[in-house]
């Protein structure tokens, strides 16, 4: 390589340190600095370009991580909104049916099912009426002693 060629690369390196080079010139300078043609006078250039390459790699990783994190958060919000909407919206269609099995028969008449439920609750309330909580717990745990 001639001195004329080395002078071109030194001038380009000077322009690089002054932030006056184009992307194409920086790419060419990076290739030259990595080649065997560049002598020890270009060690500073190699060091700076090496550090900037490491910085670009780390920046890309952080950007990717931020993008993945943002995507994950957006997905979680979408799921939460969907679940909340489904829980808050009134049921409709086939889910809107009262069903009870009375005496082995399926009953879907809402009035009959509600009447049966109220009768069962009244029976339950009258069975425990007058009992103290201690009596109720005693009855509840009485079967445990048999084991």
PDB file of C-alpha atoms in Angstrom:
ATOM      1  CA  UNK A   1       0.000   0.000   0.000  1.00  0.00           C
ATOM      2  CA  UNK A   2       1.339   3.411  -0.850  1.00  0.00           C
ATOM      3  CA  UNK A   3       1.636   6.464   1.365  1.00  0.00           C
ATOM      4  CA  UNK A   4      -1.000   8.109  -0.785  1.00  0.00           C
ATOM      5  CA  UNK A   5      -3.493   5.390   0.212  1.00  0.00           C
ATOM      6  CA  UNK A   6      -2.522   5.618   3.906  1.00  0.00           C
ATOM      7  CA  UNK A   7      -2.931   9.398   3.790  1.00  0.00           C
ATOM      8  CA  UNK A   8      -6.486   8.942   2.450  1.00  0.00           C
ATOM      9  CA  UNK A   9      -7.335   6.588   5.340  1.00  0.00           C
ATOM     10  CA  UNK A  10      -5.729   8.921   7.919  1.00  0.00           C
ATOM     11  CA  UNK A  11      -7.765  11.860   6.575  1.00  0.00           C
ATOM     12  CA  UNK A  12     -10.892   9.705   6.636  1.00  0.00           C
ATOM     13  CA  UNK A  13     -10.100   8.657  10.230  1.00  0.00           C
ATOM     14  CA  UNK A  14      -9.690  12.316  11.187  1.00  0.00           C
ATOM     15  CA  UNK A  15     -13.047  13.123   9.612  1.00  0.00           C
ATOM     16  CA  UNK A  16     -14.552  10.111  11.454  1.00  0.00           C
ATOM     17  CA  UNK A  17     -13.374  11.483  14.828  1.00  0.00           C
ATOM     18  CA  UNK A  18     -14.890  14.845  13.889  1.00  0.00           C
ATOM     19  CA  UNK A  19     -18.199  13.108  12.993  1.00  0.00           C
ATOM     20  CA  UNK A  20     -18.052  14.238   9.367  1.00  0.00           C
ATOM     21  CA  UNK A  21     -18.154  10.861   7.605  1.00  0.00           C
ATOM     22  CA  UNK A  22     -21.060   9.201   5.865  1.00  0.00           C
ATOM     23  CA  UNK A  23     -22.340   5.717   6.662  1.00  0.00           C
ATOM     24  CA  UNK A  24     -20.593   4.331   3.568  1.00  0.00           C
ATOM     25  CA  UNK A  25     -17.292   5.959   4.519  1.00  0.00           C
ATOM     26  CA  UNK A  26     -17.541   4.597   8.066  1.00  0.00           C
ATOM     27  CA  UNK A  27     -18.197   1.112   6.723  1.00  0.00           C
ATOM     28  CA  UNK A  28     -15.171   1.352   4.410  1.00  0.00           C
ATOM     29  CA  UNK A  29     -13.034   2.737   7.258  1.00  0.00           C
ATOM     30  CA  UNK A  30     -14.156  -0.076   9.551  1.00  0.00           C
ATOM     31  CA  UNK A  31     -13.116  -2.645   6.926  1.00  0.00           C
ATOM     32  CA  UNK A  32      -9.764  -0.924   6.431  1.00  0.00           C
ATOM     33  CA  UNK A  33      -9.086  -0.751  10.195  1.00  0.00           C
ATOM     34  CA  UNK A  34      -9.759  -4.493  10.483  1.00  0.00           C
ATOM     35  CA  UNK A  35      -7.419  -5.302   7.580  1.00  0.00           C
ATOM     36  CA  UNK A  36      -3.671  -6.004   7.734  1.00  0.00           C
ATOM     37  CA  UNK A  37      -3.014  -2.838   5.707  1.00  0.00           C
ATOM     38  CA  UNK A  38      -3.721  -0.592   8.722  1.00  0.00           C
ATOM     39  CA  UNK A  39      -0.547   0.006  10.753  1.00  0.00           C
ATOM     40  CA  UNK A  40      -0.176   0.868  14.462  1.00  0.00           C
ATOM     41  CA  UNK A  41      -1.159   4.448  13.728  1.00  0.00           C
ATOM     42  CA  UNK A  42      -4.756   3.281  13.416  1.00  0.00           C
ATOM     43  CA  UNK A  43      -4.927   1.600  16.873  1.00  0.00           C
ATOM     44  CA  UNK A  44      -6.991   4.474  18.301  1.00  0.00           C
ATOM     45  CA  UNK A  45      -9.421   4.113  15.428  1.00  0.00           C
ATOM     46  CA  UNK A  46      -9.706   0.358  16.038  1.00  0.00           C
ATOM     47  CA  UNK A  47     -10.344   0.932  19.734  1.00  0.00           C
ATOM     48  CA  UNK A  48     -13.094   3.509  19.174  1.00  0.00           C
ATOM     49  CA  UNK A  49     -14.750   1.506  16.412  1.00  0.00           C
ATOM     50  CA  UNK A  50     -14.598  -1.643  18.561  1.00  0.00           C
ATOM     51  CA  UNK A  51     -16.261   0.127  21.488  1.00  0.00           C
ATOM     52  CA  UNK A  52     -18.964   1.565  19.253  1.00  0.00           C
ATOM     53  CA  UNK A  53     -19.626  -1.921  17.823  1.00  0.00           C
ATOM     54  CA  UNK A  54     -20.060  -3.299  21.351  1.00  0.00           C
ATOM     55  CA  UNK A  55     -22.383  -0.410  22.181  1.00  0.00           C
ATOM     56  CA  UNK A  56     -24.501  -1.102  19.108  1.00  0.00           C
ATOM     57  CA  UNK A  57     -24.826  -4.769  20.055  1.00  0.00           C
ATOM     58  CA  UNK A  58     -25.883  -3.953  23.616  1.00  0.00           C
ATOM     59  CA  UNK A  59     -28.310  -1.304  22.421  1.00  0.00           C
ATOM     60  CA  UNK A  60     -29.935  -3.778  20.018  1.00  0.00           C
ATOM     61  CA  UNK A  61     -30.297  -6.350  22.827  1.00  0.00           C
ATOM     62  CA  UNK A  62     -31.854  -3.780  25.153  1.00  0.00           C
ATOM     63  CA  UNK A  63     -34.207  -2.588  22.406  1.00  0.00           C
ATOM     64  CA  UNK A  64     -35.265  -6.168  21.725  1.00  0.00           C
ATOM     65  CA  UNK A  65     -35.796  -6.787  25.448  1.00  0.00           C
ATOM     66  CA  UNK A  66     -37.856  -3.603  25.749  1.00  0.00           C
ATOM     67  CA  UNK A  67     -39.895  -4.572  22.706  1.00  0.00           C
ATOM     68  CA  UNK A  68     -40.518  -8.077  24.097  1.00  0.00           C
ATOM     69  CA  UNK A  69     -41.411  -6.641  27.505  1.00  0.00           C
ATOM     70  CA  UNK A  70     -43.814  -4.142  25.946  1.00  0.00           C
ATOM     71  CA  UNK A  71     -45.408  -6.923  23.884  1.00  0.00           C
ATOM     72  CA  UNK A  72     -45.813  -9.100  26.979  1.00  0.00           C
ATOM     73  CA  UNK A  73     -47.409  -6.286  28.959  1.00  0.00           C
ATOM     74  CA  UNK A  74     -49.773  -5.528  26.086  1.00  0.00           C
ATOM     75  CA  UNK A  75     -50.776  -9.198  25.895  1.00  0.00           C
ATOM     76  CA  UNK A  76     -51.416  -9.341  29.654  1.00  0.00           C
ATOM     77  CA  UNK A  77     -53.535  -6.192  29.507  1.00  0.00           C
ATOM     78  CA  UNK A  78     -55.533  -7.622  26.604  1.00  0.00           C
ATOM     79  CA  UNK A  79     -56.179 -10.841  28.525  1.00  0.00           C
ATOM     80  CA  UNK A  80     -57.151  -8.941  31.682  1.00  0.00           C
ATOM     81  CA  UNK A  81     -59.545  -6.682  29.761  1.00  0.00           C
ATOM     82  CA  UNK A  82     -61.120  -9.666  28.006  1.00  0.00           C
ATOM     83  CA  UNK A  83     -61.574 -11.628  31.239  1.00  0.00           C
ATOM     84  CA  UNK A  84     -62.937  -8.572  33.045  1.00  0.00           C
ATOM     85  CA  UNK A  85     -65.335  -7.799  30.226  1.00  0.00           C
ATOM     86  CA  UNK A  86     -66.597 -11.401  30.167  1.00  0.00           C
ATOM     87  CA  UNK A  87     -67.085 -11.395  33.940  1.00  0.00           C
ATOM     88  CA  UNK A  88     -68.875  -8.041  33.994  1.00  0.00           C
ATOM     89  CA  UNK A  89     -71.118  -8.543  30.987  1.00  0.00           C
ATOM     90  CA  UNK A  90     -74.473 -10.165  31.668  1.00  0.00           C
ATOM     91  CA  UNK A  91     -74.841 -13.776  30.674  1.00  0.00           C
ATOM     92  CA  UNK A  92     -76.991 -14.452  27.675  1.00  0.00           C
ATOM     93  CA  UNK A  93     -78.133 -17.320  25.541  1.00  0.00           C
ATOM     94  CA  UNK A  94     -77.935 -20.924  26.682  1.00  0.00           C
ATOM     95  CA  UNK A  95     -76.113 -19.964  29.916  1.00  0.00           C
ATOM     96  CA  UNK A  96     -79.229 -18.085  31.078  1.00  0.00           C
ATOM     97  CA  UNK A  97     -81.163 -21.211  32.130  1.00  0.00           C
ATOM     98  CA  UNK A  98     -82.235 -22.261  35.639  1.00  0.00           C
ATOM     99  CA  UNK A  99     -81.845 -25.980  36.132  1.00  0.00           C
ATOM    100  CA  UNK A 100     -82.645 -28.155  39.135  1.00  0.00           C
ATOM    101  CA  UNK A 101     -82.942 -31.903  39.540  1.00  0.00           C
ATOM    102  CA  UNK A 102     -85.875 -32.675  41.808  1.00  0.00           C
ATOM    103  CA  UNK A 103     -86.670 -36.302  42.480  1.00  0.00           C
ATOM    104  CA  UNK A 104     -84.388 -37.330  39.597  1.00  0.00           C
ATOM    105  CA  UNK A 105     -86.198 -35.109  37.090  1.00  0.00           C
ATOM    106  CA  UNK A 106     -84.628 -32.134  35.321  1.00  0.00           C
ATOM    107  CA  UNK A 107     -86.644 -28.971  35.914  1.00  0.00           C
ATOM    108  CA  UNK A 108     -85.902 -25.841  33.838  1.00  0.00           C
ATOM    109  CA  UNK A 109     -88.921 -23.712  34.783  1.00  0.00           C
ATOM    110  CA  UNK A 110     -87.399 -20.726  36.586  1.00  0.00           C
ATOM    111  CA  UNK A 111     -90.365 -20.230  38.956  1.00  0.00           C
ATOM    112  CA  UNK A 112     -90.374 -23.881  40.044  1.00  0.00           C
ATOM    113  CA  UNK A 113     -86.590 -23.914  40.547  1.00  0.00           C
ATOM    114  CA  UNK A 114     -86.640 -20.700  42.616  1.00  0.00           C
ATOM    115  CA  UNK A 115     -89.571 -21.948  44.719  1.00  0.00           C
ATOM    116  CA  UNK A 116     -87.722 -25.206  45.421  1.00  0.00           C
ATOM    117  CA  UNK A 117     -84.577 -23.286  46.369  1.00  0.00           C
ATOM    118  CA  UNK A 118     -86.509 -21.051  48.779  1.00  0.00           C
ATOM    119  CA  UNK A 119     -88.184 -24.088  50.343  1.00  0.00           C
ATOM    120  CA  UNK A 120     -84.822 -25.789  50.832  1.00  0.00           C
ATOM    121  CA  UNK A 121     -83.325 -22.644  52.386  1.00  0.00           C
ATOM    122  CA  UNK A 122     -86.336 -22.329  54.739  1.00  0.00           C
ATOM    123  CA  UNK A 123     -85.931 -25.980  55.803  1.00  0.00           C
ATOM    124  CA  UNK A 124     -82.249 -25.396  56.461  1.00  0.00           C
ATOM    125  CA  UNK A 125     -82.912 -22.182  58.439  1.00  0.00           C
ATOM    126  CA  UNK A 126     -85.579 -23.830  60.620  1.00  0.00           C
ATOM    127  CA  UNK A 127     -83.304 -26.813  61.311  1.00  0.00           C
ATOM    128  CA  UNK A 128     -80.591 -24.613  62.821  1.00  0.00           C
ATOM    129  CA  UNK A 129     -82.948 -22.092  64.427  1.00  0.00           C
ATOM    130  CA  UNK A 130     -82.300 -21.810  68.139  1.00  0.00           C
ATOM    131  CA  UNK A 131     -78.936 -23.563  67.971  1.00  0.00           C
ATOM    132  CA  UNK A 132     -75.847 -21.756  69.145  1.00  0.00           C
ATOM    133  CA  UNK A 133     -72.678 -21.777  67.052  1.00  0.00           C
ATOM    134  CA  UNK A 134     -71.183 -24.219  69.573  1.00  0.00           C
ATOM    135  CA  UNK A 135     -74.062 -26.647  69.008  1.00  0.00           C
ATOM    136  CA  UNK A 136     -73.701 -26.352  65.256  1.00  0.00           C
ATOM    137  CA  UNK A 137     -69.955 -27.020  65.399  1.00  0.00           C
ATOM    138  CA  UNK A 138     -70.499 -29.910  67.784  1.00  0.00           C
ATOM    139  CA  UNK A 139     -72.944 -31.482  65.327  1.00  0.00           C
ATOM    140  CA  UNK A 140     -70.547 -30.827  62.482  1.00  0.00           C
ATOM    141  CA  UNK A 141     -67.546 -32.490  64.142  1.00  0.00           C
ATOM    142  CA  UNK A 142     -69.467 -35.299  65.849  1.00  0.00           C
ATOM    143  CA  UNK A 143     -68.888 -37.647  62.917  1.00  0.00           C
ATOM    144  CA  UNK A 144     -65.105 -37.077  63.028  1.00  0.00           C
ATOM    145  CA  UNK A 145     -64.761 -38.953  66.337  1.00  0.00           C
ATOM    146  CA  UNK A 146     -66.127 -42.119  64.694  1.00  0.00           C
ATOM    147  CA  UNK A 147     -63.061 -42.428  62.397  1.00  0.00           C
TER     148      UNK A 147
END
